[in-house]
Short mmCIF file of C-alpha atoms in Angstrom, two decimals:
data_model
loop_
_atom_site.label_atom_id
_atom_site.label_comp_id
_atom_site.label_asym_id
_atom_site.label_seq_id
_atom_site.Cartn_x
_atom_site.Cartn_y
_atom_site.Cartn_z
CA UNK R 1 194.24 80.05 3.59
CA UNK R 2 191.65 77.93 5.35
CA UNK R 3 191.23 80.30 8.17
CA UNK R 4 190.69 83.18 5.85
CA UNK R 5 188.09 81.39 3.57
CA UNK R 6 186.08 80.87 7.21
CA UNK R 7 186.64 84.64 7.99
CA UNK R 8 184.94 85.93 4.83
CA UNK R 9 182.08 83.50 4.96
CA UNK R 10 181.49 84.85 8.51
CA UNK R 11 181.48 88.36 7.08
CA UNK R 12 179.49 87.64 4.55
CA UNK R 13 176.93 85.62 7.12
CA UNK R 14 176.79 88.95 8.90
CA UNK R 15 176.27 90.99 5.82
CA UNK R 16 174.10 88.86 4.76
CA UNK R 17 171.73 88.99 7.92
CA UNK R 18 172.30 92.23 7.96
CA UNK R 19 170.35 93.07 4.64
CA UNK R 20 166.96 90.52 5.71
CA UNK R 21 167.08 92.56 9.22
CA UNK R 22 167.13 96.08 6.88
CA UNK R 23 164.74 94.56 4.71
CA UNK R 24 162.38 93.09 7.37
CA UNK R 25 162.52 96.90 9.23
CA UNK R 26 161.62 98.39 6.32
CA UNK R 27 159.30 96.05 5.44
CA UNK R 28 157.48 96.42 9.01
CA UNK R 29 157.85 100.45 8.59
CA UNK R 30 155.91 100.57 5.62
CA UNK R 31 153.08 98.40 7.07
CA UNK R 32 152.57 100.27 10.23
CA UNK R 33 152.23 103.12 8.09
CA UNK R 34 149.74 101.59 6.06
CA UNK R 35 147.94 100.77 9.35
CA UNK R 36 148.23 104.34 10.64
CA UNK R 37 146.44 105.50 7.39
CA UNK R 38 143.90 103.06 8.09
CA UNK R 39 140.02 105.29 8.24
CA UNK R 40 137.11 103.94 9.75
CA UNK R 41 134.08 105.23 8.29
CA UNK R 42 129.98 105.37 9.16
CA UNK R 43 127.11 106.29 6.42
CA UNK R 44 125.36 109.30 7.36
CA UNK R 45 121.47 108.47 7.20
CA UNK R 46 118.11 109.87 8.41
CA UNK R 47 117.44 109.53 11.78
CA UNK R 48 114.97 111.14 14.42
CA UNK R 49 116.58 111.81 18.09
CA UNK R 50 114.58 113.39 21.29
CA UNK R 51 115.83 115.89 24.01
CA UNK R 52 114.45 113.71 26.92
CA UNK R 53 115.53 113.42 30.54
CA UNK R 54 115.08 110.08 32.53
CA UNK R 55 113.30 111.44 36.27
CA UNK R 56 113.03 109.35 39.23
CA UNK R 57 109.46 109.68 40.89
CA UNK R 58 105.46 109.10 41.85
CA UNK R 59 102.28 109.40 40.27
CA UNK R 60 99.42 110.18 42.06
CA UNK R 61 95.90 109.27 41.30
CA UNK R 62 92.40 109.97 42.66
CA UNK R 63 91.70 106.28 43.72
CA UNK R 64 89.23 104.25 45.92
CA UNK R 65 89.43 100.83 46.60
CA UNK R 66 87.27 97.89 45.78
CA UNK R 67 86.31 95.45 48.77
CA UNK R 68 86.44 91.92 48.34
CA UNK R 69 89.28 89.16 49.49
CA UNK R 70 89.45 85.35 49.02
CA UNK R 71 89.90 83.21 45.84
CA UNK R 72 88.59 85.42 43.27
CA UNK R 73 88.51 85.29 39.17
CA UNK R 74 88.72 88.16 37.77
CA UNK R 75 85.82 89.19 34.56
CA UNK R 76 87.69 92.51 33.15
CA UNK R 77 91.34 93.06 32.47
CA UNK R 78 93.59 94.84 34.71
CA UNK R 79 93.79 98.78 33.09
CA UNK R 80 90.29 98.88 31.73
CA UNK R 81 87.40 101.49 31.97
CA UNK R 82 84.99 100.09 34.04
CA UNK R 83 81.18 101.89 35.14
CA UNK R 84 79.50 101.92 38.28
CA UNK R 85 78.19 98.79 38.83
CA UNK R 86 80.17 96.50 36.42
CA UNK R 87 80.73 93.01 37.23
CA UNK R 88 84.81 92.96 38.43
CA UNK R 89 85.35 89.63 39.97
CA UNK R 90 83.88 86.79 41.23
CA UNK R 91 84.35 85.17 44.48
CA UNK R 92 84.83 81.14 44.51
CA UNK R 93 84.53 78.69 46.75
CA UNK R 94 86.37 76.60 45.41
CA UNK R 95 89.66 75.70 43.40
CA UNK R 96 87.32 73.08 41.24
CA UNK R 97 85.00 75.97 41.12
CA UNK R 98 87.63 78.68 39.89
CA UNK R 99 88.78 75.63 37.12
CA UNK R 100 85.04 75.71 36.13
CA UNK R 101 85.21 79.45 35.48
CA UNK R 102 88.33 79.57 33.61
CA UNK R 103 86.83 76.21 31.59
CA UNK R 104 83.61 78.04 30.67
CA UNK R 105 85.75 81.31 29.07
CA UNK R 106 87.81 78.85 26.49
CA UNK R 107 84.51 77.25 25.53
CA UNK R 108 82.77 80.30 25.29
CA UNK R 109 85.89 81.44 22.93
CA UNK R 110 85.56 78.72 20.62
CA UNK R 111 82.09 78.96 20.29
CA UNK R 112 82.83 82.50 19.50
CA UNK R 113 85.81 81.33 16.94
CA UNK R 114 83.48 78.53 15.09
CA UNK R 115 80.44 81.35 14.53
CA UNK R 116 83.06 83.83 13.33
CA UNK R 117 84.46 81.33 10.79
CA UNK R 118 81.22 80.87 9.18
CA UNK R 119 81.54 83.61 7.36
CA UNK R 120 82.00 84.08 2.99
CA UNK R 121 83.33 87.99 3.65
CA UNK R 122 86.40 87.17 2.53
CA UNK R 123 88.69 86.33 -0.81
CA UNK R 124 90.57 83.19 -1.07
CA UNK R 125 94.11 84.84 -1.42
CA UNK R 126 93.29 86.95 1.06
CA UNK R 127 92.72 84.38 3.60
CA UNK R 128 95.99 82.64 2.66
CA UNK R 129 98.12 85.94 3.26
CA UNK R 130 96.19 86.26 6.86
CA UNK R 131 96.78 82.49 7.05
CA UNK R 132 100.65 83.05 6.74
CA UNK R 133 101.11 86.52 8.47
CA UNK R 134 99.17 84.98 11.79
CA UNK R 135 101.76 82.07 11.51
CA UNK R 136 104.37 84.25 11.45
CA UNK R 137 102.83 86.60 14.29
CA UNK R 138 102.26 83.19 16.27
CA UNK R 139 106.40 82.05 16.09
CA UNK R 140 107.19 85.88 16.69
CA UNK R 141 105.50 84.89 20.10
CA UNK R 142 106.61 81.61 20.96
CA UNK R 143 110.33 83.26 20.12
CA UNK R 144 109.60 86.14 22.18
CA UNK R 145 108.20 84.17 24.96
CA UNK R 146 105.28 86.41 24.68
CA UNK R 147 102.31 83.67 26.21
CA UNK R 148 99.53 86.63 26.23
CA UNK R 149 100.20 87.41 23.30
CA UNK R 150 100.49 84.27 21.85
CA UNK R 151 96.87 83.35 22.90
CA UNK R 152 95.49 86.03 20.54
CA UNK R 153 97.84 85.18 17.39
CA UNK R 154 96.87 81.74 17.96
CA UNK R 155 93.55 82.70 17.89
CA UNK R 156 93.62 84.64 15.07
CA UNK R 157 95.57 82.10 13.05
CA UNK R 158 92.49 79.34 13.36
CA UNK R 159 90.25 81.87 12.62
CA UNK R 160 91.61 82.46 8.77
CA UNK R 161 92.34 78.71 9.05
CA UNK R 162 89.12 78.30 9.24
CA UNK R 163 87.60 80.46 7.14
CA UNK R 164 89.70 78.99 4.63
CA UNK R 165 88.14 75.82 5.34
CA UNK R 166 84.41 76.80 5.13
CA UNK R 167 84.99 79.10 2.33
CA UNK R 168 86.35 76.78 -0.11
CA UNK R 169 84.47 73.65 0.91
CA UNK R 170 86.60 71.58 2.73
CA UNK R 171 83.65 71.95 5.18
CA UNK R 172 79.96 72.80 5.05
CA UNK R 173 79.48 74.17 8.39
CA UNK R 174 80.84 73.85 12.19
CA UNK R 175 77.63 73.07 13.24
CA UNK R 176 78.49 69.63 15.01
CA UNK R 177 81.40 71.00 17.08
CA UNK R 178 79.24 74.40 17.66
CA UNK R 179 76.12 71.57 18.91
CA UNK R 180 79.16 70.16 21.06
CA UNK R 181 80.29 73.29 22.46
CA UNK R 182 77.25 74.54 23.43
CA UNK R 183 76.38 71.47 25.07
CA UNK R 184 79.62 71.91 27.19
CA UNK R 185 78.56 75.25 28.02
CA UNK R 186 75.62 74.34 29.45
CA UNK R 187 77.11 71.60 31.58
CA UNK R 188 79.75 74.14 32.76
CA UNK R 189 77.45 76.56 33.86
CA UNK R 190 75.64 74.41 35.90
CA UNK R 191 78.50 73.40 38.12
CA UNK R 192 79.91 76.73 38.02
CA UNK R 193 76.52 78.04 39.64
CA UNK R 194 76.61 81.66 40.94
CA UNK R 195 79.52 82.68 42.68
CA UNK R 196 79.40 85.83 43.98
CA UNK R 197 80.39 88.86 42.51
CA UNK R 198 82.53 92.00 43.14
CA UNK R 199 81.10 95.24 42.08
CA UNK R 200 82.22 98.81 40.95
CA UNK R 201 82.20 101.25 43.33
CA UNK R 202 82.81 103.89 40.70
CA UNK R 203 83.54 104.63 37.23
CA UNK R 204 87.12 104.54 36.27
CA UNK R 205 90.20 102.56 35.13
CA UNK R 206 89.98 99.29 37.45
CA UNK R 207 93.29 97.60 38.31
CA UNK R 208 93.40 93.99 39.88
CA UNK R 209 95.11 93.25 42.85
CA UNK R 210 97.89 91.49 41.44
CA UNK R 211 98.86 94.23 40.01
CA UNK R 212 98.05 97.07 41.73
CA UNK R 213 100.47 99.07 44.55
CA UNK R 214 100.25 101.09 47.17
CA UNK R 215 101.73 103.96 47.66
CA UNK R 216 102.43 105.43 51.22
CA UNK R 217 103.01 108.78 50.50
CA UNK R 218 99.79 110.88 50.56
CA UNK R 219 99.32 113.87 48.11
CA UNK R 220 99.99 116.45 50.88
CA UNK R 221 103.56 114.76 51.61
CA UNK R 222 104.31 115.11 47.75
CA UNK R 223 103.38 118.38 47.28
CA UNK R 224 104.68 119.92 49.84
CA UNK R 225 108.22 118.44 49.75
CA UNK R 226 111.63 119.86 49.15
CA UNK R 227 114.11 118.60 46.86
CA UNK R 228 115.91 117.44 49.33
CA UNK R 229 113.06 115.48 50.72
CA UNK R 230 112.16 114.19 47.45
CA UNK R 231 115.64 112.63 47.36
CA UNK R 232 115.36 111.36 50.58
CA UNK R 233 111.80 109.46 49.24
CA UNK R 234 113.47 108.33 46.39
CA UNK R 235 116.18 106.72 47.59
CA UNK R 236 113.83 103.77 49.26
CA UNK R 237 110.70 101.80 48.02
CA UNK R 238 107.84 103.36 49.16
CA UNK R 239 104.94 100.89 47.53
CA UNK R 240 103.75 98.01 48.49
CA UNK R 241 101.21 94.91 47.23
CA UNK R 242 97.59 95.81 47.40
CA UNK R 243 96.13 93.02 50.36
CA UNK R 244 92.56 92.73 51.51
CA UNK R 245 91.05 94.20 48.52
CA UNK R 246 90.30 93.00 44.89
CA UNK R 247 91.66 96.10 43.61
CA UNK R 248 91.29 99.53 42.87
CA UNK R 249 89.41 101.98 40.53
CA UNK R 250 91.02 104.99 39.36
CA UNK R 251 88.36 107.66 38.79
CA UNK R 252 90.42 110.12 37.07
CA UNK R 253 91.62 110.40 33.93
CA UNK R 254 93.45 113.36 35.79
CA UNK R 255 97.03 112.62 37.44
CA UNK R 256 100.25 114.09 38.48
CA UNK R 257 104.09 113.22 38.72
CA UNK R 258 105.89 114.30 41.55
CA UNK R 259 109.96 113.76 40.44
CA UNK R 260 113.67 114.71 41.07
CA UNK R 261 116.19 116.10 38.60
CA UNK R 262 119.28 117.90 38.33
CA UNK R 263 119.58 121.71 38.35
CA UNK R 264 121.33 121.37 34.94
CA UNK R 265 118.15 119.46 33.69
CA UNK R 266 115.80 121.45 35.73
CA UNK R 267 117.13 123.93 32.84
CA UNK R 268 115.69 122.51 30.39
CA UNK R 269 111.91 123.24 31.21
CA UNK R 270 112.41 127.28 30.83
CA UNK R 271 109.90 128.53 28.88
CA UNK R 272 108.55 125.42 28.50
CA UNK R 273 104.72 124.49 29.06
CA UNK R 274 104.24 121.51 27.96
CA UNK R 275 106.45 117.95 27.56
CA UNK R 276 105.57 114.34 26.72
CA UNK R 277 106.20 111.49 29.44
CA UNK R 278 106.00 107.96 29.06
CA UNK R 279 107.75 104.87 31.32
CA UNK R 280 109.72 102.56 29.66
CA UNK R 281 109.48 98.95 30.10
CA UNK R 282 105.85 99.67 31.88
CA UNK R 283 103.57 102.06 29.79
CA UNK R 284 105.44 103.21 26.59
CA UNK R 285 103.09 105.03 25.06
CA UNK R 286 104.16 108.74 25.21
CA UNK R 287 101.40 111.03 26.81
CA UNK R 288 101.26 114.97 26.68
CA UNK R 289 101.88 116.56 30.56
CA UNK R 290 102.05 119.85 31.48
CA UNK R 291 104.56 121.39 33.91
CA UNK R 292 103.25 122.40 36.60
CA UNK R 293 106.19 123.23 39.06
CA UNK R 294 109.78 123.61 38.94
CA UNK R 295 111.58 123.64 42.63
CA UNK R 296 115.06 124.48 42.42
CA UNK R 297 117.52 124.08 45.11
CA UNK R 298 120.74 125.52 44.26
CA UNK R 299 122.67 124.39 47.58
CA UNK R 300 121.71 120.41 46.83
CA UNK R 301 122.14 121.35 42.88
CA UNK R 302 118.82 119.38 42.68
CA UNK R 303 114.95 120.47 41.46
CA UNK R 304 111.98 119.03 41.95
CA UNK R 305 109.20 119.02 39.24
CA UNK R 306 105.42 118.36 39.22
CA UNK R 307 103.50 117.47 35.41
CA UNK R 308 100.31 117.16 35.15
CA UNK R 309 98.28 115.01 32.44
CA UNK R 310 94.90 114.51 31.29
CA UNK R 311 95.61 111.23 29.75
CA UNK R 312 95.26 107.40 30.48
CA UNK R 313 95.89 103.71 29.33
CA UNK R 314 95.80 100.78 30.51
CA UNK R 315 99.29 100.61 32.08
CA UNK R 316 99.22 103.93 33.84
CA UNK R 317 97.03 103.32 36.58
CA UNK R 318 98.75 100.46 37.81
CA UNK R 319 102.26 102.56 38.44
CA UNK R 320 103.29 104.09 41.48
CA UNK R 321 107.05 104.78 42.09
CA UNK R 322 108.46 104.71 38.76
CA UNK R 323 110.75 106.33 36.60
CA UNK R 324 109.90 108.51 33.31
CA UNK R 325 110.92 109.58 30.19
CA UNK R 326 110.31 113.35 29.46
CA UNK R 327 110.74 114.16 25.92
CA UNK R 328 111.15 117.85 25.04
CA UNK R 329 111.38 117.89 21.40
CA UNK R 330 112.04 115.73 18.67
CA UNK R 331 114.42 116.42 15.71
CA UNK R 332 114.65 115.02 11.89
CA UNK R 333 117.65 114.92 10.08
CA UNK R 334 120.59 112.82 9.33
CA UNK R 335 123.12 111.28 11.79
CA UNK R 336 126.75 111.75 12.45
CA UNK R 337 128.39 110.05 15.04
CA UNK R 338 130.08 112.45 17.79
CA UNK R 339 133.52 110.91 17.88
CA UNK R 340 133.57 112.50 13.91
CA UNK R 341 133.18 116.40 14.99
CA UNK R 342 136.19 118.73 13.67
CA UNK R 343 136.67 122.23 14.18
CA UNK R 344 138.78 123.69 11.37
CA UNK R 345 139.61 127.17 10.75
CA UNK R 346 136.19 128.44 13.33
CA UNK R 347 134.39 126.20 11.57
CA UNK R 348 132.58 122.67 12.85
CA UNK R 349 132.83 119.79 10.16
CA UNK R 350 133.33 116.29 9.45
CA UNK R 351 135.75 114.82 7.09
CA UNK R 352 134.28 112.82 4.33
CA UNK R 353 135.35 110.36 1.70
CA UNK R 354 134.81 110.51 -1.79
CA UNK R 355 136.22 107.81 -3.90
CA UNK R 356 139.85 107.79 -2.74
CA UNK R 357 139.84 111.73 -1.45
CA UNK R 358 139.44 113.30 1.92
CA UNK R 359 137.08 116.79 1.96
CA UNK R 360 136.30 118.74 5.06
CA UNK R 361 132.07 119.25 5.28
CA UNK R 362 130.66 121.98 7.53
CA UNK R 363 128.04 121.46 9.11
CA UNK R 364 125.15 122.27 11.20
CA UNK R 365 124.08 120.88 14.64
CA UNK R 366 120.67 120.87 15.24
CA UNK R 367 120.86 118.11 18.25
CA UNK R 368 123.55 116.05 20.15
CA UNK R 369 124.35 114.49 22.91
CA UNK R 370 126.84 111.93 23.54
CA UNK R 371 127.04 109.70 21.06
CA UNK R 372 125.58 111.39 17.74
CA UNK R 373 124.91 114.65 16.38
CA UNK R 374 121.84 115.34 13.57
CA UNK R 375 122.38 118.14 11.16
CA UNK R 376 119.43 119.13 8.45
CA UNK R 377 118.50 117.17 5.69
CA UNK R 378 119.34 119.97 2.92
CA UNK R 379 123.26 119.61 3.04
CA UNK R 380 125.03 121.59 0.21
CA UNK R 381 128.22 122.14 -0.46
CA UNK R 382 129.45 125.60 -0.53
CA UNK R 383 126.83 126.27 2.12
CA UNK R 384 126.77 126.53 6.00
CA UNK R 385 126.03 122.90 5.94
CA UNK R 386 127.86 120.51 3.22
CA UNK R 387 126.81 116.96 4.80
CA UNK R 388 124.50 115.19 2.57
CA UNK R 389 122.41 111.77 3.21
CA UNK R 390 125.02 108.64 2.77
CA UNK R 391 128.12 110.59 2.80
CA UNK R 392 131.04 108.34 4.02
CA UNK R 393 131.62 109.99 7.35
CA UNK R 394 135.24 109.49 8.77
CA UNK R 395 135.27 108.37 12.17
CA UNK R 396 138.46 107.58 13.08
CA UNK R 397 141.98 107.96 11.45
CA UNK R 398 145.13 110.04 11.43
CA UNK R 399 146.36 112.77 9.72
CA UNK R 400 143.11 113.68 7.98
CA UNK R 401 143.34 117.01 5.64
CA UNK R 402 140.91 118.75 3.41
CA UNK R 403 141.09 117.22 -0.41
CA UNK R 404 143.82 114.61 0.71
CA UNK R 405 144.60 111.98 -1.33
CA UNK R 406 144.25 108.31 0.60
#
């Protein structure tokens, strides 16, 4: 009796267990399938995207250099025009003399700063919003680590502080500190004495030593290369620091780029006159070029190229070997991410969710490349293209269908 009391709990154990194991499987069964119908989604918004290219190469300039070696303090920035006969740099004898220099320029600034601030052009409010966006420019800085720039938002924030000051009483002039300032001046000029000074040769963009490079390919070697000697260029430094000299003037506004691309990219300049070109990280300002020369070489499956610009800033004349960005076009629309393209029935779409339903969009392409596609702004539906701004675009999930429910 005992021993069949023991067998039937044991049964009913196992029957037991049985039903949690069924239970827990079905359970885990309807979960994964609530994960598989799990859809990632990404807002479609307006964006702007450029066909661009990223070419190794050189720039050439007409260039001469300046003379002039030794401990020298320079009176113009690095990148800016610059006449014949324009003051560049001075020569010191001296480290206290060089100190003396630099010294003189902050005093001069301030003196500059204090006859600014006495000034009534200005409204109250006004001043306090210029007060509080300087501030703001000034820890934008300081967070950035930007020190160049952080000398003229400082500058400009002590300005309006100023002004503030003068205009609302809190003083009645700067006439003390100015009668301080100038006496300083004075004092500073007479131990700085007359060092002496570094000319232009020319007219033309100067660019200081520090930051100017040579390049040791002349224009012949450039022009006259192959592809294949263009890669061979590339593939080592071929600048070096400007020594002996206090710099060099570029006379030109006039330059060319000398660079190597694919035969697949070289593509992309048929029928095409001009581009823009810019170099990131060095002089991002995108200037017009035109194309001069396309080299192909179908047995390397590489082209060289030669643009030509009529355009300068500051930065340019102090690159050498560099890479660009050539932009071919630029496109407005609205972004879809790639990973989202469908073809259904012929016909390239998206799938997009409305509420707690799946519809299939057509679309459009008027750019992609690997990561996003842009389609026009006038989406429709019932037309060629059905994607409108802030659709829910489906980018990833399983079993998607035309007017599913989720």
């Amino acid at each position: 009796m005992e021993e069949r009391k023991q067998r039937k709990n044991r049964v009913l154990s196992w029957v037991i267990r049985g039903l949690l194991a069924l239970f827990a499987l079905y359970v885990g069964v309807q979960l994964l399938a609530v994960m598989s119908r799990g859809y990632k989604t990404e807002t479609a918004i307006q964006y702007s995207m450029t066909d661009s290219i990223t070419v190794e190469g050189f720039l050439d300039f007409d260039q001469v250099t300046v003379e002039g070696e030794g401990l020298l303090g320079y009176l113009v920035k690095s990148g800016e025009r610059v006449s014949t006969g324009t003051a560049l740099a001075e020569k010191y004898d001296s480290i206290d003399q060089a100190q003396c220099r630099e010294q003189l320029e902050k005093v001069e600034a301030q003196i500059a700063l204090l006859e600014k601030s006495q000034s009534n052009a200005a409204d109250v409010d006004i001043l306090l919003n210029q007060m509080q966006s300087n501030l703001i420019n000034v820890l934008e800085d300081l967070s950035r680590e930007d020190y160049a720039g952080l000398s003229e938002s400082e500058g400009e924030y002590l300005l309006s502080a100023n002004k503030f000051q003068y205009i609302t009483g809190k003083v009645r002039d700067f006439s003390q500190p100015l009668s301080q300032l100038q006496a300083q001046k004075q004092e500073l000029e007479t131990q700085l004495g007359s060092p002496e000074a570094i000319y232009a040769p020319t007219s033309g963009y100067f660019v200081d030593a520090p930051h100017a490079l040579n390049l040791d390919l002349d224009r012949d070697t450039l022009q006259n290369a192959a592809p294949v000697q263009m890669q061979e260029y590339l593939s080592t430094d071929h600048t070096s620091a400007l020594s002996g000299a206090a710099g060099k003037v570029v006379t030109s506004y006039q330059w060319h780029f000398y660079g190597l691309c694919t035969l697949e990219e070289s593509q992309k300049f048929n029928n095409v006159d001009e581009v823009t070109i810019s170099f990131p990280g060095y002089a991002e300002q995108k200037v017009p070029a035109q194309v001069e020369e396309i080299v192909p070489d179908e047995e390397t499956g590489l082209a060289k190229l030669v643009l030509s610009c009529e355009y300068m800033n500051a930065q340019i004349p102090a690159l050498a070997q560099q890479a660009a960005q050539v932009d071919f076009a630029s496109y407005e629309g609205i972004r879809i991410p790639a990973e989202a393209l469908h073809i259904v029935d012929g016909n390239k779409g998206v799938y997009v969710k409305y509420g707690n339903i799946i519809y299939f969009r057509k679309i459009q392409i008027l750019y992609q490349d690997e990561d996003f596609i842009l389609v026009p702004e006038d989406g429709k539906v019932g037309s060629d293209n059905e994607v409108r701004l802030y659709d829910e675009i489906i980018t990833e999930g399983s079993g998607l269908k035309d007017e599913k429910l989720l």
